[in-house]
Short mmCIF file of C-alpha atoms in Angstrom, two decimals:
data_model
loop_
_atom_site.label_atom_id
_atom_site.label_comp_id
_atom_site.label_asym_id
_atom_site.label_seq_id
_atom_site.Cartn_x
_atom_site.Cartn_y
_atom_site.Cartn_z
CA UNK A 1 -62.78 -162.38 -38.11
CA UNK A 2 -65.49 -162.05 -40.68
CA UNK A 3 -65.01 -161.41 -44.25
CA UNK A 4 -66.43 -157.80 -43.57
CA UNK A 5 -63.61 -156.60 -41.32
CA UNK A 6 -60.83 -158.30 -43.47
CA UNK A 7 -60.74 -156.14 -46.38
CA UNK A 8 -57.07 -155.85 -46.23
CA UNK A 9 -56.64 -159.76 -47.02
CA UNK A 10 -60.01 -160.10 -49.12
CA UNK A 11 -59.69 -157.09 -51.71
CA UNK A 12 -63.02 -158.03 -53.00
CA UNK A 13 -64.57 -156.72 -50.13
CA UNK A 14 -63.17 -153.28 -50.75
CA UNK A 15 -66.56 -152.12 -52.80
CA UNK A 16 -65.76 -148.93 -54.97
CA UNK A 17 -68.26 -147.28 -57.64
CA UNK A 18 -68.22 -144.17 -59.62
CA UNK A 19 -70.47 -142.61 -56.78
CA UNK A 20 -68.84 -144.07 -53.65
CA UNK A 21 -65.63 -144.33 -52.24
CA UNK A 22 -65.74 -146.79 -49.54
CA UNK A 23 -62.70 -146.64 -46.98
CA UNK A 24 -64.37 -147.71 -43.93
CA UNK A 25 -62.38 -150.52 -41.97
CA UNK A 26 -65.61 -151.41 -40.38
CA UNK A 27 -69.15 -151.68 -40.98
CA UNK A 28 -70.29 -148.12 -41.38
CA UNK A 29 -73.63 -148.94 -43.23
CA UNK A 30 -75.95 -151.76 -43.08
CA UNK A 31 -78.78 -152.47 -44.78
CA UNK A 32 -80.80 -155.35 -43.93
CA UNK A 33 -83.45 -157.98 -45.57
CA UNK A 34 -86.10 -155.20 -45.40
CA UNK A 35 -84.25 -152.50 -46.80
CA UNK A 36 -84.03 -150.49 -43.43
CA UNK A 37 -80.76 -148.73 -43.63
CA UNK A 38 -78.21 -148.05 -40.22
CA UNK A 39 -75.70 -145.53 -40.34
CA UNK A 40 -72.96 -146.05 -37.63
CA UNK A 41 -74.37 -149.02 -36.03
CA UNK A 42 -76.96 -151.64 -36.83
CA UNK A 43 -79.66 -150.63 -34.72
CA UNK A 44 -83.12 -149.76 -36.05
CA UNK A 45 -85.56 -147.10 -35.05
CA UNK A 46 -89.23 -148.09 -34.68
CA UNK A 47 -92.56 -147.14 -36.52
CA UNK A 48 -92.35 -144.17 -38.47
CA UNK A 49 -88.42 -143.63 -37.78
CA UNK A 50 -87.18 -147.60 -38.47
CA UNK A 51 -86.47 -146.66 -42.57
CA UNK A 52 -82.86 -145.14 -41.67
CA UNK A 53 -80.96 -144.86 -38.38
CA UNK A 54 -78.30 -142.51 -37.70
CA UNK A 55 -75.68 -142.78 -34.75
CA UNK A 56 -75.11 -145.04 -31.73
CA UNK A 57 -76.28 -145.49 -28.20
CA UNK A 58 -72.63 -145.35 -27.64
CA UNK A 59 -71.32 -142.10 -29.26
CA UNK A 60 -72.44 -138.75 -30.42
CA UNK A 61 -72.93 -138.51 -34.13
CA UNK A 62 -75.48 -136.78 -36.53
CA UNK A 63 -76.45 -135.67 -39.63
CA UNK A 64 -75.10 -132.75 -41.33
CA UNK A 65 -76.64 -130.79 -44.60
CA UNK A 66 -74.20 -129.02 -46.49
CA UNK A 67 -75.39 -126.01 -48.51
CA UNK A 68 -73.60 -123.13 -50.38
CA UNK A 69 -74.32 -119.82 -48.65
CA UNK A 70 -76.78 -118.67 -50.63
CA UNK A 71 -78.81 -121.57 -50.61
CA UNK A 72 -81.39 -123.54 -48.84
CA UNK A 73 -81.54 -127.10 -47.92
CA UNK A 74 -84.75 -129.11 -46.51
CA UNK A 75 -85.83 -132.04 -45.04
CA UNK A 76 -89.21 -132.77 -46.53
CA UNK A 77 -92.00 -135.39 -45.52
CA UNK A 78 -94.20 -135.96 -48.54
CA UNK A 79 -97.02 -138.20 -49.25
CA UNK A 80 -97.14 -138.15 -52.81
CA UNK A 81 -95.18 -138.09 -55.81
CA UNK A 82 -96.19 -134.40 -57.21
CA UNK A 83 -96.93 -130.96 -56.23
CA UNK A 84 -97.27 -130.47 -53.00
CA UNK A 85 -97.60 -133.90 -51.68
CA UNK A 86 -94.07 -134.22 -51.74
CA UNK A 87 -93.21 -131.63 -49.03
CA UNK A 88 -96.55 -131.93 -46.86
CA UNK A 89 -94.42 -130.97 -44.20
CA UNK A 90 -91.11 -129.90 -43.86
CA UNK A 91 -87.99 -128.51 -41.84
CA UNK A 92 -85.75 -125.97 -43.93
CA UNK A 93 -82.48 -124.46 -43.49
CA UNK A 94 -81.93 -121.19 -45.60
CA UNK A 95 -78.65 -119.76 -45.65
CA UNK A 96 -79.15 -117.00 -47.33
CA UNK A 97 -80.58 -114.73 -43.94
CA UNK A 98 -79.87 -117.61 -41.43
CA UNK A 99 -83.83 -119.15 -40.68
CA UNK A 100 -85.04 -122.14 -39.88
CA UNK A 101 -88.45 -122.87 -40.98
CA UNK A 102 -91.27 -125.28 -39.80
CA UNK A 103 -93.95 -126.30 -42.31
CA UNK A 104 -97.26 -128.08 -41.99
CA UNK A 105 -99.78 -128.82 -44.94
CA UNK A 106 -97.08 -128.09 -47.19
CA UNK A 107 -97.04 -124.37 -45.81
CA UNK A 108 -94.71 -122.29 -43.15
CA UNK A 109 -95.87 -122.10 -39.73
CA UNK A 110 -92.87 -121.14 -37.54
CA UNK A 111 -89.89 -119.26 -38.41
CA UNK A 112 -86.70 -118.78 -36.08
CA UNK A 113 -84.35 -116.20 -37.89
CA UNK A 114 -80.82 -115.44 -37.21
CA UNK A 115 -81.04 -113.08 -33.99
CA UNK A 116 -83.36 -115.92 -32.43
CA UNK A 117 -86.67 -114.20 -32.85
CA UNK A 118 -89.38 -116.82 -33.48
CA UNK A 119 -92.30 -116.11 -35.60
CA UNK A 120 -95.52 -118.20 -35.26
CA UNK A 121 -97.38 -117.13 -38.39
CA UNK A 122 -94.86 -114.67 -39.06
CA UNK A 123 -92.00 -114.89 -41.02
CA UNK A 124 -90.26 -111.79 -40.11
CA UNK A 125 -90.35 -111.59 -36.22
CA UNK A 126 -86.89 -109.66 -36.44
CA UNK A 127 -88.80 -106.61 -37.69
CA UNK A 128 -90.61 -105.89 -34.38
CA UNK A 129 -89.59 -103.82 -31.30
CA UNK A 130 -86.83 -105.27 -30.10
CA UNK A 131 -88.04 -105.23 -26.58
CA UNK A 132 -90.73 -107.76 -27.32
CA UNK A 133 -89.87 -110.00 -30.28
CA UNK A 134 -88.56 -113.03 -28.72
CA UNK A 135 -92.04 -114.58 -29.96
CA UNK A 136 -93.72 -112.96 -32.47
CA UNK A 137 -97.18 -114.44 -33.18
CA UNK A 138 -99.65 -113.86 -36.34
CA UNK A 139 -99.00 -112.11 -39.79
CA UNK A 140 -100.60 -108.91 -39.52
CA UNK A 141 -104.29 -109.94 -41.29
CA UNK A 142 -107.02 -111.87 -39.53
CA UNK A 143 -107.10 -112.94 -35.93
CA UNK A 144 -104.04 -114.05 -34.06
CA UNK A 145 -103.27 -115.27 -30.86
CA UNK A 146 -102.22 -117.61 -28.02
CA UNK A 147 -104.30 -119.67 -25.83
CA UNK A 148 -103.41 -121.12 -22.31
CA UNK A 149 -105.12 -123.93 -21.30
CA UNK A 150 -105.54 -124.62 -18.12
CA UNK A 151 -107.85 -126.48 -15.46
CA UNK A 152 -110.81 -125.17 -13.80
CA UNK A 153 -110.20 -126.71 -10.29
CA UNK A 154 -109.44 -125.40 -7.14
CA UNK A 155 -106.36 -123.22 -7.44
CA UNK A 156 -106.14 -123.43 -11.15
CA UNK A 157 -104.74 -120.42 -13.00
CA UNK A 158 -103.14 -119.62 -16.34
CA UNK A 159 -100.30 -117.52 -16.20
CA UNK A 160 -98.03 -115.13 -17.71
CA UNK A 161 -95.00 -113.50 -15.30
CA UNK A 162 -92.36 -111.39 -16.09
CA UNK A 163 -89.27 -112.44 -14.02
CA UNK A 164 -85.74 -110.76 -13.76
CA UNK A 165 -84.25 -113.63 -11.85
CA UNK A 166 -84.32 -117.24 -11.20
CA UNK A 167 -84.96 -117.52 -6.97
CA UNK A 168 -87.24 -115.54 -4.77
CA UNK A 169 -89.73 -113.20 -5.59
CA UNK A 170 -87.84 -112.61 -9.11
CA UNK A 171 -89.50 -115.22 -11.07
CA UNK A 172 -92.77 -113.82 -10.45
CA UNK A 173 -91.85 -110.05 -10.58
CA UNK A 174 -94.64 -109.24 -12.79
CA UNK A 175 -97.37 -111.16 -13.98
CA UNK A 176 -100.87 -112.08 -15.39
CA UNK A 177 -102.85 -114.50 -13.74
CA UNK A 178 -106.41 -115.88 -14.72
CA UNK A 179 -107.72 -117.95 -11.66
CA UNK A 180 -110.65 -120.24 -13.62
CA UNK A 181 -111.81 -121.88 -10.15
CA UNK A 182 -112.90 -117.77 -8.55
CA UNK A 183 -112.78 -116.45 -12.64
CA UNK A 184 -110.47 -113.39 -11.78
CA UNK A 185 -108.18 -111.62 -13.56
CA UNK A 186 -104.95 -110.57 -11.18
CA UNK A 187 -102.25 -108.02 -12.39
CA UNK A 188 -99.25 -108.75 -10.75
CA UNK A 189 -96.47 -105.83 -9.66
CA UNK A 190 -93.49 -105.98 -7.97
CA UNK A 191 -94.45 -109.71 -6.99
CA UNK A 192 -97.91 -108.51 -5.49
CA UNK A 193 -101.13 -108.78 -7.25
CA UNK A 194 -101.92 -105.18 -7.16
CA UNK A 195 -104.91 -104.90 -9.40
CA UNK A 196 -108.28 -107.54 -9.66
CA UNK A 197 -111.17 -107.83 -11.83
CA UNK A 198 -113.56 -109.99 -10.30
CA UNK A 199 -116.03 -112.45 -11.82
CA UNK A 200 -118.58 -109.20 -12.11
CA UNK A 201 -116.41 -107.19 -13.57
CA UNK A 202 -115.45 -105.27 -10.40
CA UNK A 203 -111.98 -103.68 -10.49
CA UNK A 204 -110.16 -103.79 -7.27
CA UNK A 205 -106.74 -101.98 -6.45
CA UNK A 206 -104.69 -102.89 -3.73
CA UNK A 207 -103.00 -99.49 -3.52
CA UNK A 208 -105.69 -97.31 -5.28
CA UNK A 209 -105.87 -96.61 -9.08
CA UNK A 210 -104.36 -94.23 -10.88
CA UNK A 211 -105.32 -92.28 -13.88
CA UNK A 212 -103.39 -92.60 -17.20
CA UNK A 213 -102.45 -89.56 -18.67
CA UNK A 214 -104.91 -90.15 -21.31
CA UNK A 215 -107.59 -90.29 -18.77
CA UNK A 216 -110.66 -93.14 -18.07
CA UNK A 217 -113.75 -93.05 -19.75
CA UNK A 218 -116.27 -94.84 -17.00
CA UNK A 219 -119.81 -96.04 -19.08
CA UNK A 220 -119.10 -94.59 -22.43
CA UNK A 221 -115.80 -93.83 -24.47
CA UNK A 222 -113.98 -90.55 -23.10
CA UNK A 223 -114.23 -87.82 -25.16
CA UNK A 224 -114.05 -84.82 -22.57
CA UNK A 225 -111.58 -83.40 -20.31
CA UNK A 226 -107.98 -84.76 -19.26
CA UNK A 227 -108.60 -86.95 -16.14
CA UNK A 228 -111.85 -88.91 -16.03
CA UNK A 229 -115.16 -88.71 -18.20
CA UNK A 230 -118.24 -90.60 -16.94
CA UNK A 231 -120.72 -90.29 -19.49
CA UNK A 232 -124.42 -91.79 -19.20
CA UNK A 233 -125.34 -89.95 -22.31
CA UNK A 234 -123.60 -87.21 -24.69
CA UNK A 235 -125.04 -83.84 -24.29
CA UNK A 236 -122.95 -82.26 -27.12
CA UNK A 237 -121.39 -79.84 -24.72
CA UNK A 238 -117.77 -79.00 -23.62
CA UNK A 239 -115.55 -78.55 -20.72
CA UNK A 240 -113.68 -75.60 -19.55
CA UNK A 241 -109.76 -76.44 -18.70
CA UNK A 242 -110.07 -74.91 -15.67
CA UNK A 243 -112.00 -78.08 -14.47
CA UNK A 244 -111.78 -80.99 -16.62
CA UNK A 245 -109.89 -83.79 -14.93
CA UNK A 246 -113.17 -84.86 -13.99
CA UNK A 247 -116.33 -84.81 -16.24
CA UNK A 248 -119.60 -86.21 -15.28
CA UNK A 249 -121.96 -86.23 -18.13
CA UNK A 250 -125.50 -87.00 -19.00
CA UNK A 251 -129.06 -85.99 -20.58
CA UNK A 252 -131.15 -86.44 -17.64
CA UNK A 253 -130.33 -85.54 -13.79
CA UNK A 254 -126.58 -86.63 -13.07
CA UNK A 255 -124.71 -86.13 -9.73
CA UNK A 256 -122.22 -87.09 -7.47
CA UNK A 257 -122.75 -88.92 -3.94
CA UNK A 258 -120.10 -88.96 -1.33
CA UNK A 259 -121.04 -91.80 1.34
CA UNK A 260 -119.56 -91.37 4.79
CA UNK A 261 -120.15 -92.63 8.31
CA UNK A 262 -123.30 -91.31 10.11
CA UNK A 263 -121.43 -89.17 12.51
CA UNK A 264 -118.65 -88.53 10.11
CA UNK A 265 -117.75 -85.45 7.61
CA UNK A 266 -117.51 -85.97 4.12
CA UNK A 267 -115.32 -83.41 2.81
CA UNK A 268 -114.34 -81.83 -0.54
CA UNK A 269 -111.08 -80.24 -0.10
CA UNK A 270 -109.13 -77.50 -2.09
CA UNK A 271 -105.22 -77.90 -1.56
CA UNK A 272 -102.14 -76.44 -2.86
CA UNK A 273 -98.53 -77.54 -2.60
CA UNK A 274 -98.50 -75.63 0.77
CA UNK A 275 -101.86 -76.31 2.51
CA UNK A 276 -103.93 -79.50 2.27
CA UNK A 277 -107.25 -77.73 3.07
CA UNK A 278 -107.04 -74.31 1.65
CA UNK A 279 -110.42 -74.34 0.77
CA UNK A 280 -113.14 -76.92 2.19
CA UNK A 281 -116.70 -77.93 1.67
CA UNK A 282 -117.70 -80.37 4.52
CA UNK A 283 -120.94 -81.85 5.38
CA UNK A 284 -121.15 -83.04 9.15
CA UNK A 285 -123.32 -85.76 9.48
CA UNK A 286 -123.59 -85.38 13.33
CA UNK A 287 -125.22 -82.33 13.39
CA UNK A 288 -126.47 -82.30 9.74
CA UNK A 289 -124.69 -78.98 8.61
CA UNK A 290 -122.84 -77.71 5.30
CA UNK A 291 -120.08 -75.82 5.69
CA UNK A 292 -117.62 -73.79 3.52
CA UNK A 293 -113.90 -72.98 4.33
CA UNK A 294 -111.28 -70.99 3.78
CA UNK A 295 -107.57 -70.25 5.23
CA UNK A 296 -108.51 -73.03 7.51
CA UNK A 297 -111.51 -71.02 8.58
CA UNK A 298 -115.48 -71.63 8.76
CA UNK A 299 -116.94 -69.13 7.13
CA UNK A 300 -120.37 -70.05 6.05
CA UNK A 301 -122.52 -72.61 7.21
CA UNK A 302 -125.94 -74.22 6.77
CA UNK A 303 -127.38 -75.88 10.13
CA UNK A 304 -129.77 -78.88 10.52
CA UNK A 305 -132.53 -76.20 10.38
CA UNK A 306 -131.52 -74.47 7.61
CA UNK A 307 -130.25 -71.18 9.28
CA UNK A 308 -127.54 -69.88 7.59
CA UNK A 309 -124.40 -68.70 9.54
CA UNK A 310 -121.90 -66.37 7.70
CA UNK A 311 -119.19 -65.57 10.16
CA UNK A 312 -117.39 -62.92 8.78
CA UNK A 313 -120.32 -60.94 6.96
CA UNK A 314 -121.63 -60.05 3.90
CA UNK A 315 -120.40 -57.48 1.63
CA UNK A 316 -122.63 -55.35 -0.91
CA UNK A 317 -121.65 -53.28 -3.22
CA UNK A 318 -117.71 -53.28 -1.88
CA UNK A 319 -115.62 -55.11 0.38
CA UNK A 320 -114.47 -52.24 3.18
CA UNK A 321 -116.13 -52.29 6.24
CA UNK A 322 -118.77 -49.66 4.62
CA UNK A 323 -120.36 -52.13 2.91
CA UNK A 324 -120.31 -55.04 5.34
CA UNK A 325 -123.21 -56.24 6.64
CA UNK A 326 -121.71 -58.41 9.66
CA UNK A 327 -123.90 -58.79 12.40
CA UNK A 328 -127.94 -59.24 12.96
CA UNK A 329 -129.45 -59.44 16.82
CA UNK A 330 -132.73 -59.04 17.96
CA UNK A 331 -133.73 -59.41 22.03
CA UNK A 332 -134.97 -57.25 24.79
CA UNK A 333 -134.20 -54.97 27.03
CA UNK A 334 -134.83 -53.49 30.57
CA UNK A 335 -135.27 -49.70 30.57
CA UNK A 336 -135.64 -47.85 33.50
CA UNK A 337 -136.22 -44.17 33.85
CA UNK A 338 -134.03 -42.85 36.17
CA UNK A 339 -132.18 -39.41 37.05
CA UNK A 340 -128.58 -38.32 36.03
CA UNK A 341 -127.56 -39.56 39.29
CA UNK A 342 -128.48 -43.21 38.52
CA UNK A 343 -131.91 -42.69 41.15
CA UNK A 344 -134.89 -44.42 39.79
CA UNK A 345 -138.75 -44.51 40.98
CA UNK A 346 -139.38 -46.56 44.16
CA UNK A 347 -141.58 -48.91 41.75
CA UNK A 348 -142.06 -49.11 37.91
CA UNK A 349 -145.34 -50.44 36.53
CA UNK A 350 -144.31 -51.31 33.32
CA UNK A 351 -140.55 -51.00 31.85
CA UNK A 352 -140.40 -52.56 28.11
CA UNK A 353 -137.80 -52.57 25.84
CA UNK A 354 -137.04 -54.25 22.21
CA UNK A 355 -134.31 -53.46 19.83
CA UNK A 356 -133.16 -54.87 16.36
CA UNK A 357 -129.51 -54.45 15.85
CA UNK A 358 -128.44 -54.66 11.97
CA UNK A 359 -124.64 -53.99 11.36
CA UNK A 360 -124.16 -51.04 13.70
CA UNK A 361 -127.46 -49.40 13.65
CA UNK A 362 -129.32 -50.08 16.92
CA UNK A 363 -133.41 -49.73 16.84
CA UNK A 364 -135.15 -49.65 19.78
CA UNK A 365 -138.58 -49.58 21.18
CA UNK A 366 -139.22 -48.01 24.75
CA UNK A 367 -142.23 -48.25 26.73
CA UNK A 368 -142.05 -47.36 31.02
CA UNK A 369 -144.47 -46.10 33.38
CA UNK A 370 -144.01 -45.29 36.87
CA UNK A 371 -145.97 -46.67 39.44
CA UNK A 372 -144.62 -44.79 42.60
CA UNK A 373 -142.50 -42.08 42.15
CA UNK A 374 -140.84 -41.79 45.48
CA UNK A 375 -138.64 -38.96 46.88
CA UNK A 376 -135.43 -40.44 45.56
CA UNK A 377 -134.51 -38.49 42.56
CA UNK A 378 -132.50 -35.54 42.77
CA UNK A 379 -130.74 -35.25 39.34
CA UNK A 380 -130.57 -32.58 36.98
CA UNK A 381 -131.70 -34.48 33.86
CA UNK A 382 -133.99 -37.45 33.52
CA UNK A 383 -132.79 -40.47 31.34
CA UNK A 384 -134.48 -43.37 29.51
CA UNK A 385 -131.14 -46.23 31.06
CA UNK A 386 -130.71 -49.85 30.25
CA UNK A 387 -130.09 -49.53 26.58
CA UNK A 388 -128.71 -53.15 24.85
CA UNK A 389 -125.74 -51.38 23.37
CA UNK A 390 -123.39 -48.79 23.88
CA UNK A 391 -123.56 -46.03 21.25
CA UNK A 392 -120.62 -44.47 19.51
CA UNK A 393 -119.65 -41.24 17.95
CA UNK A 394 -117.45 -38.35 18.98
CA UNK A 395 -117.83 -37.20 22.15
CA UNK A 396 -120.84 -34.29 21.14
CA UNK A 397 -122.33 -36.37 18.61
CA UNK A 398 -126.07 -37.84 19.68
CA UNK A 399 -128.49 -39.65 18.11
CA UNK A 400 -132.23 -38.82 18.32
CA UNK A 401 -135.32 -40.57 20.02
CA UNK A 402 -138.78 -39.98 18.72
CA UNK A 403 -141.11 -40.08 21.86
CA UNK A 404 -144.82 -41.04 20.48
CA UNK A 405 -146.67 -41.31 23.79
CA UNK A 406 -146.84 -39.27 27.29
CA UNK A 407 -148.60 -39.43 29.73
CA UNK A 408 -148.74 -37.27 33.53
CA UNK A 409 -145.16 -35.67 32.05
CA UNK A 410 -145.69 -32.04 33.23
CA UNK A 411 -144.19 -30.44 30.35
CA UNK A 412 -146.85 -27.87 29.68
CA UNK A 413 -147.71 -29.24 26.60
CA UNK A 414 -144.47 -28.87 25.17
CA UNK A 415 -142.89 -31.48 22.67
CA UNK A 416 -140.61 -34.10 23.75
CA UNK A 417 -138.04 -35.94 22.67
CA UNK A 418 -134.57 -38.08 23.78
CA UNK A 419 -131.19 -37.98 22.77
CA UNK A 420 -128.42 -40.40 22.69
CA UNK A 421 -125.10 -39.49 23.37
CA UNK A 422 -121.95 -41.62 22.71
CA UNK A 423 -120.68 -44.05 25.21
CA UNK A 424 -124.06 -43.47 26.85
CA UNK A 425 -126.38 -46.51 27.02
CA UNK A 426 -129.07 -43.85 27.92
CA UNK A 427 -131.46 -41.59 26.64
CA UNK A 428 -131.42 -38.08 27.87
CA UNK A 429 -134.84 -36.66 27.52
CA UNK A 430 -135.83 -32.97 26.89
CA UNK A 431 -138.50 -30.81 25.80
CA UNK A 432 -138.87 -28.10 22.98
CA UNK A 433 -139.20 -24.73 25.06
CA UNK A 434 -139.29 -22.06 22.36
CA UNK A 435 -136.39 -21.91 20.34
CA UNK A 436 -134.09 -24.51 22.38
CA UNK A 437 -134.32 -27.84 24.29
CA UNK A 438 -134.80 -27.92 27.45
CA UNK A 439 -134.01 -31.00 30.57
CA UNK A 440 -136.85 -32.93 31.67
CA UNK A 441 -135.99 -32.89 35.53
CA UNK A 442 -137.08 -35.28 37.88
CA UNK A 443 -139.79 -32.64 39.17
CA UNK A 444 -141.56 -33.17 36.09
CA UNK A 445 -142.32 -36.87 36.89
CA UNK A 446 -145.09 -38.03 38.94
CA UNK A 447 -146.88 -41.62 39.77
CA UNK A 448 -148.41 -42.45 36.54
CA UNK A 449 -145.91 -40.54 33.96
CA UNK A 450 -145.99 -42.77 31.12
CA UNK A 451 -143.38 -42.56 28.05
CA UNK A 452 -143.20 -44.70 24.73
CA UNK A 453 -140.31 -43.62 22.47
CA UNK A 454 -138.14 -45.10 19.57
CA UNK A 455 -135.20 -44.73 17.06
CA UNK A 456 -132.30 -45.77 16.02
CA UNK A 457 -128.73 -45.22 17.24
CA UNK A 458 -125.16 -46.56 16.11
CA UNK A 459 -123.17 -48.80 18.26
CA UNK A 460 -119.88 -49.73 18.18
CA UNK B 1 -141.81 -84.76 29.15
CA UNK B 2 -139.23 -81.89 30.86
CA UNK B 3 -139.00 -78.83 30.25
CA UNK B 4 -136.14 -76.93 31.19
CA UNK B 5 -135.01 -72.96 31.86
CA UNK B 6 -131.62 -71.78 31.61
CA UNK B 7 -129.87 -68.64 31.55
CA UNK B 8 -126.76 -68.56 29.72
CA UNK B 9 -123.88 -65.49 29.73
CA UNK B 10 -124.14 -65.20 25.93
CA UNK B 11 -121.15 -62.50 25.52
CA UNK B 12 -119.31 -59.85 27.74
CA UNK B 13 -117.97 -57.21 26.19
CA UNK B 14 -116.23 -54.15 26.86
CA UNK B 15 -116.63 -51.03 24.62
CA UNK B 16 -115.20 -47.68 24.07
CA UNK B 17 -113.29 -44.98 26.07
CA UNK B 18 -115.12 -45.39 29.08
CA UNK B 19 -114.93 -49.36 29.11
CA UNK B 20 -118.97 -49.76 29.13
CA UNK B 21 -119.50 -53.63 29.99
CA UNK B 22 -122.40 -55.15 27.34
CA UNK B 23 -123.86 -57.95 28.67
CA UNK B 24 -125.91 -60.49 26.67
CA UNK B 25 -127.80 -62.83 28.48
CA UNK B 26 -130.04 -65.94 26.84
CA UNK B 27 -132.69 -67.59 28.19
CA UNK B 28 -132.72 -70.92 26.72
CA UNK B 29 -136.07 -73.17 26.96
CA UNK B 30 -135.40 -77.46 26.68
CA UNK B 31 -137.80 -80.07 26.06
CA UNK B 32 -136.30 -83.32 26.96
CA UNK B 33 -132.72 -81.39 26.62
CA UNK B 34 -133.51 -80.39 23.31
CA UNK B 35 -133.67 -76.76 22.89
CA UNK B 36 -136.99 -75.43 21.36
CA UNK B 37 -136.23 -71.75 22.47
CA UNK B 38 -133.51 -68.88 22.85
CA UNK B 39 -134.16 -65.50 23.80
CA UNK B 40 -131.49 -62.77 24.15
CA UNK B 41 -131.20 -59.89 27.04
CA UNK B 42 -129.13 -57.03 27.01
CA UNK B 43 -127.78 -54.79 29.39
CA UNK B 44 -124.86 -52.03 29.61
CA UNK B 45 -122.69 -51.29 32.75
CA UNK B 46 -120.90 -48.31 33.32
CA UNK B 47 -118.34 -47.16 35.71
CA UNK B 48 -120.62 -45.72 37.86
CA UNK B 49 -123.15 -48.31 38.05
CA UNK B 50 -123.79 -50.97 41.16
CA UNK B 51 -122.65 -54.57 39.71
CA UNK B 52 -123.44 -56.40 42.94
CA UNK B 53 -126.09 -58.64 41.83
CA UNK B 54 -124.00 -58.83 38.12
CA UNK B 55 -122.98 -62.18 37.57
CA UNK B 56 -119.42 -63.25 39.01
CA UNK B 57 -117.68 -63.36 35.50
CA UNK B 58 -119.32 -60.09 34.53
CA UNK B 59 -117.95 -58.26 38.00
CA UNK B 60 -114.65 -59.66 37.59
CA UNK B 61 -114.31 -58.26 33.80
CA UNK B 62 -115.64 -55.24 35.11
CA UNK B 63 -113.45 -54.28 38.02
CA UNK B 64 -110.86 -55.12 35.75
CA UNK B 65 -111.55 -52.66 33.34
CA UNK B 66 -112.78 -49.95 35.52
CA UNK B 67 -109.89 -48.19 36.88
CA UNK B 68 -109.78 -45.30 38.77
CA UNK B 69 -108.84 -43.53 35.65
CA UNK B 70 -111.58 -44.76 33.89
CA UNK B 71 -114.10 -43.86 36.63
CA UNK B 72 -113.14 -40.42 36.75
CA UNK B 73 -113.11 -40.15 32.98
CA UNK B 74 -116.72 -41.39 32.68
CA UNK B 75 -118.07 -39.18 35.69
CA UNK B 76 -116.22 -36.07 34.16
CA UNK B 77 -118.29 -36.75 31.07
CA UNK B 78 -121.74 -37.33 32.60
CA UNK B 79 -121.32 -33.87 34.46
CA UNK B 80 -120.10 -32.44 31.45
CA UNK B 81 -123.49 -33.79 29.68
CA UNK B 82 -126.01 -32.68 32.58
CA UNK B 83 -124.95 -29.14 33.34
#
């Protein structure tokens, strides 16, 4: 047994001074010949930690700095005996408010406050929004930031992940990744990289890109509309609230292109909750036709030759049938000069008919010439038959035809005319006999009889 | 280079109380199967006409709509007009 441990029998070993009350029954503090102090053991640290050692490798231990509740106490690192050199670095705990502070170059750099919020270059981290104040960087003046320093080799990336668990996809539920090997920025949602910005700045979205309520400005800052504003330059103009979700603006020629397959359709649809194509504008690249639809049906088309097709007519000066032009057609027909019993001459030398139909009005031009009359005609009245359309009207209404030329028609120099009755696709031929009209009969026809007439009648 | 000419029935319409059958026929000219010309010719058929030389479809429609009642009405109409 050494003297140091035999204080009971060696009273001189029980050292007492006014400032120290030594009640140890074993060596508690050792000061070696170099002045290094060891408490709780005789082991010393190395290098910069050699001057004071506390505790041992065989049991837990530590240092406690006591202070009143309103005070602050510190552990300082000084390199001079005056001014700030006395505390070039320090670790400080302020009981008033309960914060731990870390300093370098005599200046506080990091603080952990009572609620656990950490401030780097910030002394008030707990004053920020509670959803994002676990770590606050910056003092609120000048630049502030954080750098993730990664490699640039294959697969190397810098990451910020948003986790809601520790297994499966939970640790990477959301995230922001910068891939240094391909120079791509990736934004991760629900464990999938949804948005990628490539090295050229192109933005690629896995599931489409939704426009935020503030809208998106392209090429320049958005200042028109509520959606996307593509602005090459500012015209100073405004947009109507009826059509301000997409605005394309520029002081030169501006436009929009829809690129489709060479045999496919390109369309703009107008939809509502019950109809996804209530209105539609479609360009058919297969036939090079531009089509306009409403109510699910094509209404207007412009074909590859530039012809405009209007399927239901054009309303002029009103919307009723009386104001609607809904048909146009031109063509030929083969008139016949026959009698009311459908008997024709033996042969015709000429039988020409032309028509133009505009709406319901049919304008015709007719020329007939008998070659050989023959003997088969016996009806009461001669007709120009085989008109192109059926006339309409009440039973007794008729449409007048003007005869412009006759030859070899035996009417004793009387004026000649024609009338089209409703439902008859033929013209009854008459001559003016005094105050009345009389029917032209087969007996007035001969070989070489020629009649030219024209006029307009109403069709159905 | 092949020039072809075809005749197509473009429209068959039944019109009016007396069921007149309006027939539109298109003559189509094509060069190497590309249409270069189309012209229209028309005629109207009434219930008292001989339709034996008409297109089969025209005959079929006419025979359906030209009932005896229609034929009689048409005959009576013509008679009243030519007295």
